[in-house]
Amino acid sequence: MSVSVPCKVILRRLSEYIDEEVDSETCRAIEEHCAGCAACAHLVESLRRTVGLCRATSSRPLPEEVRQKARASIERLLSRHR
Amino acid sequence: MTKSEELHLSSRDESRSAEYVGLVRAAALGDRDAMERLLMRAQEVAFRFSVLVCGHTEDAEDVMQEALLKTYQYVDRIRDPEAFRTWLYRTVRNACLMKRRRKHGEPARHVSMDYGDGGEPLDVADPARGPDALALNGWLGERLRLALLSLPPSLRIVIVLREIEGLSTREASTVVGISEDNVKTRLHRARGLLRKQLEDV
């Protein structure tokens, strides 16, 4: 792959590229392509930000009210089966 | 994103699964703290799944109760700690489905939820409505929540399981009932659609 390779060929592999599931040759080819193609380079970055935003969400605690209810449910359940 | 952040993300799936296995084993041996943490995790999963995948905030409490009780029973009859995580997501998914079936007077706007090969459809409510929308927006961010809920259901479940819940491709394929290749294909499409929705964020 190179800049002359159509972007759509690159686009098909971007998700795997972000997940580091492409072989080193494909990885290098994508990076070379992106070095000469601003549109694909932008796409990679915005895709990474999207994935990063989702993953950052996973570590957020639940709303406090929901957590309190969940705790109360656990206490009730465990006290019944003590 | 730095290299160390990328490494952290790539090892995230494995470490989460291992954490679940450790909690299940400890809880089965009578570790109360482990049991409490596991039950909290089960309810957290149920809440996020109800809100982000099913889109029915009003069902979340009942689905959380179901996850709580079934997890407690699972630990009591433990057979395979490794299978707990996928079992939990399937249990929560089924609880959402059953809850919808029992309910009368459904909201007017629904779309069908495709769970893949042999899976059963779920209905999804209008994500922007409902009294809890404001509180949820504070929790997750309105743009991301609505962007996720705008995705076709068959793509949404995959991106939530993979990116937010941190399941591996294999685990997601077990929960959804599709092949690993199909999970990858759907994830690729879901990421692309979500990126477009969030482009100006």
mmCIF file of N, CA and C in Angstrom, chain B residues 19-70:
data_model
loop_
_atom_site.group_PDB
_atom_site.id
_atom_site.type_symbol
_atom_site.label_atom_id
_atom_site.label_comp_id
_atom_site.label_asym_id
_atom_site.label_seq_id
_atom_site.Cartn_x
_atom_site.Cartn_y
_atom_site.Cartn_z
ATOM 1 N N GLU B 19 -10.395 -10.367 36.122
ATOM 2 C CA GLU B 19 -10.914 -9.800 37.363
ATOM 3 C C GLU B 19 -12.252 -10.451 37.736
ATOM 4 N N TYR B 20 -13.096 -10.634 36.733
ATOM 5 C CA TYR B 20 -14.389 -11.287 36.981
ATOM 6 C C TYR B 20 -14.197 -12.704 37.502
ATOM 7 N N VAL B 21 -13.280 -13.439 36.875
ATOM 8 C CA VAL B 21 -13.036 -14.826 37.277
ATOM 9 C C VAL B 21 -12.587 -14.856 38.738
ATOM 10 N N GLY B 22 -11.683 -13.945 39.099
ATOM 11 C CA GLY B 22 -11.189 -13.884 40.475
ATOM 12 C C GLY B 22 -12.310 -13.595 41.458
ATOM 13 N N LEU B 23 -13.180 -12.671 41.105
ATOM 14 C CA LEU B 23 -14.292 -12.313 42.000
ATOM 15 C C LEU B 23 -15.266 -13.482 42.163
ATOM 16 N N VAL B 24 -15.559 -14.160 41.061
ATOM 17 C CA VAL B 24 -16.505 -15.285 41.121
ATOM 18 C C VAL B 24 -15.940 -16.390 42.005
ATOM 19 N N ARG B 25 -14.661 -16.692 41.819
ATOM 20 C CA ARG B 25 -14.040 -17.759 42.626
ATOM 21 C C ARG B 25 -14.044 -17.395 44.108
ATOM 22 N N ALA B 26 -13.650 -16.161 44.402
ATOM 23 C CA ALA B 26 -13.584 -15.736 45.808
ATOM 24 C C ALA B 26 -14.981 -15.725 46.428
ATOM 25 N N ALA B 27 -15.957 -15.239 45.686
ATOM 26 C CA ALA B 27 -17.331 -15.189 46.206
ATOM 27 C C ALA B 27 -17.849 -16.597 46.477
ATOM 28 N N ALA B 28 -17.511 -17.532 45.603
ATOM 29 C CA ALA B 28 -17.960 -18.912 45.776
ATOM 30 C C ALA B 28 -17.357 -19.536 47.029
ATOM 31 N N LEU B 29 -16.189 -19.030 47.436
ATOM 32 C CA LEU B 29 -15.533 -19.550 48.643
ATOM 33 C C LEU B 29 -15.997 -18.825 49.908
ATOM 34 N N GLY B 30 -16.953 -17.931 49.747
ATOM 35 C CA GLY B 30 -17.541 -17.268 50.918
ATOM 36 C C GLY B 30 -16.974 -15.897 51.228
ATOM 37 N N ASP B 31 -16.192 -15.333 50.333
ATOM 38 C CA ASP B 31 -15.631 -13.989 50.532
ATOM 39 C C ASP B 31 -16.744 -12.954 50.326
ATOM 40 N N ARG B 32 -17.208 -12.373 51.415
ATOM 41 C CA ARG B 32 -18.352 -11.454 51.345
ATOM 42 C C ARG B 32 -18.038 -10.194 50.544
ATOM 43 N N ASP B 33 -16.824 -9.696 50.716
ATOM 44 C CA ASP B 33 -16.448 -8.488 49.987
ATOM 45 C C ASP B 33 -16.472 -8.748 48.467
ATOM 46 N N ALA B 34 -15.940 -9.928 48.083
ATOM 47 C CA ALA B 34 -15.939 -10.291 46.655
ATOM 48 C C ALA B 34 -17.373 -10.429 46.150
ATOM 49 N N MET B 35 -18.227 -11.023 46.972
ATOM 50 C CA MET B 35 -19.631 -11.194 46.573
ATOM 51 C C MET B 35 -20.287 -9.832 46.369
ATOM 52 N N GLU B 36 -20.050 -8.919 47.287
ATOM 53 C CA GLU B 36 -20.658 -7.587 47.161
ATOM 54 C C GLU B 36 -20.181 -6.876 45.904
ATOM 55 N N ARG B 37 -18.887 -6.993 45.640
ATOM 56 C CA ARG B 37 -18.342 -6.335 44.435
ATOM 57 C C ARG B 37 -18.915 -6.953 43.167
ATOM 58 N N LEU B 38 -19.044 -8.280 43.193
ATOM 59 C CA LEU B 38 -19.597 -8.973 42.021
ATOM 60 C C LEU B 38 -21.054 -8.574 41.783
ATOM 61 N N LEU B 39 -21.815 -8.492 42.869
ATOM 62 C CA LEU B 39 -23.223 -8.122 42.737
ATOM 63 C C LEU B 39 -23.369 -6.677 42.259
ATOM 64 N N MET B 40 -22.460 -5.826 42.702
ATOM 65 C CA MET B 40 -22.489 -4.433 42.223
ATOM 66 C C MET B 40 -22.151 -4.393 40.741
ATOM 67 N N ARG B 41 -21.136 -5.151 40.345
ATOM 68 C CA ARG B 41 -20.776 -5.203 38.913
ATOM 69 C C ARG B 41 -21.966 -5.666 38.076
ATOM 70 N N ALA B 42 -22.648 -6.708 38.573
ATOM 71 C CA ALA B 42 -23.783 -7.263 37.816
ATOM 72 C C ALA B 42 -24.848 -6.188 37.612
ATOM 73 N N GLN B 43 -25.089 -5.403 38.653
ATOM 74 C CA GLN B 43 -26.111 -4.354 38.540
ATOM 75 C C GLN B 43 -25.638 -3.208 37.646
ATOM 76 N N GLU B 44 -24.359 -2.910 37.701
ATOM 77 C CA GLU B 44 -23.823 -1.872 36.818
ATOM 78 C C GLU B 44 -23.982 -2.277 35.355
ATOM 79 N N VAL B 45 -23.648 -3.541 35.075
ATOM 80 C CA VAL B 45 -23.798 -4.061 33.709
ATOM 81 C C VAL B 45 -25.260 -3.958 33.275
ATOM 82 N N ALA B 46 -26.155 -4.360 34.170
ATOM 83 C CA ALA B 46 -27.585 -4.347 33.848
ATOM 84 C C ALA B 46 -28.063 -2.923 33.559
ATOM 85 N N PHE B 47 -27.601 -1.975 34.345
ATOM 86 C CA PHE B 47 -28.015 -0.578 34.149
ATOM 87 C C PHE B 47 -27.524 -0.059 32.806
ATOM 88 N N ARG B 48 -26.226 -0.233 32.562
ATOM 89 C CA ARG B 48 -25.671 0.296 31.299
ATOM 90 C C ARG B 48 -26.330 -0.363 30.095
ATOM 91 N N PHE B 49 -26.531 -1.678 30.182
ATOM 92 C CA PHE B 49 -27.122 -2.399 29.050
ATOM 93 C C PHE B 49 -28.547 -1.905 28.795
ATOM 94 N N SER B 50 -29.319 -1.750 29.865
ATOM 95 C CA SER B 50 -30.703 -1.269 29.722
ATOM 96 C C SER B 50 -30.737 0.092 29.048
ATOM 97 N N VAL B 51 -29.843 0.975 29.500
ATOM 98 C CA VAL B 51 -29.873 2.358 29.023
ATOM 99 C C VAL B 51 -29.252 2.490 27.633
ATOM 100 N N LEU B 52 -28.116 1.855 27.431
ATOM 101 C CA LEU B 52 -27.359 2.089 26.196
ATOM 102 C C LEU B 52 -27.751 1.156 25.056
ATOM 103 N N VAL B 53 -28.093 -0.078 25.369
ATOM 104 C CA VAL B 53 -28.416 -1.024 24.293
ATOM 105 C C VAL B 53 -29.924 -1.077 24.063
ATOM 106 N N CYS B 54 -30.681 -1.259 25.142
ATOM 107 C CA CYS B 54 -32.128 -1.399 24.985
ATOM 108 C C CYS B 54 -32.812 -0.044 24.883
ATOM 109 N N GLY B 55 -32.224 0.970 25.501
ATOM 110 C CA GLY B 55 -32.805 2.305 25.432
ATOM 111 C C GLY B 55 -34.025 2.488 26.316
ATOM 112 N N HIS B 56 -34.270 1.534 27.209
ATOM 113 C CA HIS B 56 -35.423 1.640 28.097
ATOM 114 C C HIS B 56 -34.963 1.917 29.521
ATOM 115 N N THR B 57 -34.813 3.164 29.845
ATOM 116 C CA THR B 57 -34.354 3.562 31.167
ATOM 117 C C THR B 57 -35.308 3.085 32.253
ATOM 118 N N GLU B 58 -36.598 3.111 31.937
ATOM 119 C CA GLU B 58 -37.586 2.771 32.967
ATOM 120 C C GLU B 58 -37.546 1.288 33.343
ATOM 121 N N ASP B 59 -36.910 0.475 32.522
ATOM 122 C CA ASP B 59 -36.801 -0.956 32.829
ATOM 123 C C ASP B 59 -35.547 -1.270 33.652
ATOM 124 N N ALA B 60 -34.650 -0.310 33.740
ATOM 125 C CA ALA B 60 -33.323 -0.594 34.295
ATOM 126 C C ALA B 60 -33.379 -1.192 35.694
ATOM 127 N N GLU B 61 -34.273 -0.650 36.533
ATOM 128 C CA GLU B 61 -34.318 -1.117 37.917
ATOM 129 C C GLU B 61 -34.692 -2.598 37.999
ATOM 130 N N ASP B 62 -35.692 -3.000 37.223
ATOM 131 C CA ASP B 62 -36.111 -4.405 37.238
ATOM 132 C C ASP B 62 -35.023 -5.313 36.660
ATOM 133 N N VAL B 63 -34.376 -4.828 35.620
ATOM 134 C CA VAL B 63 -33.314 -5.642 35.012
ATOM 135 C C VAL B 63 -32.137 -5.772 35.990
ATOM 136 N N MET B 64 -31.878 -4.713 36.750
ATOM 137 C CA MET B 64 -30.819 -4.772 37.773
ATOM 138 C C MET B 64 -31.158 -5.800 38.848
ATOM 139 N N GLN B 65 -32.416 -5.840 39.262
ATOM 140 C CA GLN B 65 -32.844 -6.821 40.272
ATOM 141 C C GLN B 65 -32.648 -8.246 39.769
ATOM 142 N N GLU B 66 -33.005 -8.448 38.513
ATOM 143 C CA GLU B 66 -32.862 -9.776 37.902
ATOM 144 C C GLU B 66 -31.386 -10.185 37.870
ATOM 145 N N ALA B 67 -30.543 -9.245 37.471
ATOM 146 C CA ALA B 67 -29.102 -9.526 37.411
ATOM 147 C C ALA B 67 -28.550 -9.826 38.795
ATOM 148 N N LEU B 68 -29.042 -9.102 39.784
ATOM 149 C CA LEU B 68 -28.602 -9.299 41.165
ATOM 150 C C LEU B 68 -28.925 -10.709 41.647
ATOM 151 N N LEU B 69 -30.181 -11.096 41.513
ATOM 152 C CA LEU B 69 -30.619 -12.403 42.006
ATOM 153 C C LEU B 69 -29.952 -13.545 41.255
ATOM 154 N N LYS B 70 -29.919 -13.431 39.938
ATOM 155 C CA LYS B 70 -29.347 -14.524 39.138
ATOM 156 C C LYS B 70 -27.850 -14.664 39.383
#
